[in-house]
Coordinates of C-alpha atoms in Angstrom, one line a residue:
M1 CA -28.3 -37.7 7.8
P2 CA -29.9 -41.2 7.2
R3 CA -32.5 -41.4 4.5
R4 CA -34.9 -43.2 6.9
F5 CA -35.2 -40.1 8.6
A6 CA -34.9 -37.5 5.6
R7 CA -37.4 -39.4 3.2
P8 CA -40.6 -39.3 5.6
L9 CA -40.0 -35.6 6.2
G10 CA -39.7 -34.6 2.5
V11 CA -36.2 -33.5 3.2
E12 CA -33.7 -33.8 0.3
Q13 CA -30.4 -32.7 1.8
A14 CA -27.9 -35.1 3.4
T15 CA -26.9 -32.9 6.2
G16 CA -28.2 -30.5 8.8
L17 CA -26.9 -28.4 11.6
L18 CA -26.0 -30.1 14.9
V19 CA -26.7 -27.7 17.8
A20 CA -23.7 -27.5 20.1
A21 CA -24.9 -25.1 22.7
V22 CA -27.9 -22.8 23.2
Q23 CA -27.6 -19.4 25.0
P24 CA -30.1 -19.7 28.1
G25 CA -33.0 -17.3 27.7
G26 CA -32.0 -16.5 23.9
P27 CA -34.4 -17.2 21.0
A28 CA -33.5 -20.5 20.5
A29 CA -34.0 -21.6 24.2
R30 CA -37.4 -19.8 24.1
A31 CA -38.2 -21.8 21.0
G32 CA -37.4 -25.1 22.8
I33 CA -34.4 -25.8 20.8
E34 CA -31.9 -28.0 22.6
R35 CA -28.3 -29.1 22.7
G36 CA -27.9 -32.1 20.4
D37 CA -30.9 -31.2 18.2
L38 CA -30.2 -31.5 14.4
I39 CA -31.9 -28.6 12.5
L40 CA -32.9 -29.4 9.0
T41 CA -34.9 -26.5 7.7
I42 CA -35.9 -23.0 8.8
A43 CA -38.8 -21.3 7.2
G44 CA -39.0 -24.1 4.6
L45 CA -35.4 -23.5 3.6
P46 CA -32.7 -26.2 3.8
V47 CA -30.0 -25.7 6.9
T48 CA -26.9 -27.7 5.8
G49 CA -24.6 -26.1 8.0
V50 CA -23.7 -23.0 9.8
D51 CA -23.3 -21.1 6.8
A52 CA -26.9 -21.6 5.6
L53 CA -28.3 -20.5 9.0
L54 CA -26.3 -17.4 9.0
R55 CA -27.5 -16.5 5.4
W56 CA -31.1 -16.9 6.7
L57 CA -30.3 -14.9 10.1
T58 CA -30.3 -11.4 8.6
G59 CA -31.4 -8.2 10.2
E60 CA -34.9 -8.4 8.2
R61 CA -35.6 -11.5 10.1
V62 CA -35.5 -10.0 13.5
G63 CA -39.0 -10.4 15.2
E64 CA -40.3 -12.7 12.2
A65 CA -41.5 -15.9 13.4
A66 CA -40.4 -19.0 11.6
E67 CA -40.9 -22.6 11.6
V68 CA -38.0 -24.9 12.2
L69 CA -37.8 -28.5 11.4
L70 CA -35.4 -30.3 13.5
L71 CA -34.5 -34.0 14.8
R72 CA -34.2 -34.7 18.4
R73 CA -32.9 -38.2 19.2
G74 CA -34.4 -39.4 15.8
D75 CA -37.7 -37.7 16.6
P76 CA -38.8 -35.0 14.1
R77 CA -40.0 -31.9 16.0
R78 CA -41.4 -28.7 14.5
L79 CA -40.8 -25.6 16.6
R80 CA -41.4 -22.0 16.3
V81 CA -38.5 -19.6 16.5
V82 CA -38.5 -15.8 16.6
P83 CA -34.9 -14.2 15.8
A84 CA -34.1 -11.2 18.0
E85 CA -31.2 -8.8 18.1
R86 CA -27.9 -9.7 20.2
G87 CA -28.1 -7.6 23.2

């Protein structure tokens, strides 16, 4: 991630998680996350790749709202996502 984006957001990591697809009607779609977004943090924790996201997405998080910081075409966005169980 270019420093010109990271520095003003107070983000220290060099990478994020690029969203390849969003399940229609799923928690990410309801939160407003779109294909092509670059997720930087969730609940204030760095998301440097899929492993970091999966470590955060545990059963205890179901129903617990969290703020997601992401970049969409270079613009920072803060969205609220509420994880749900897979159905």
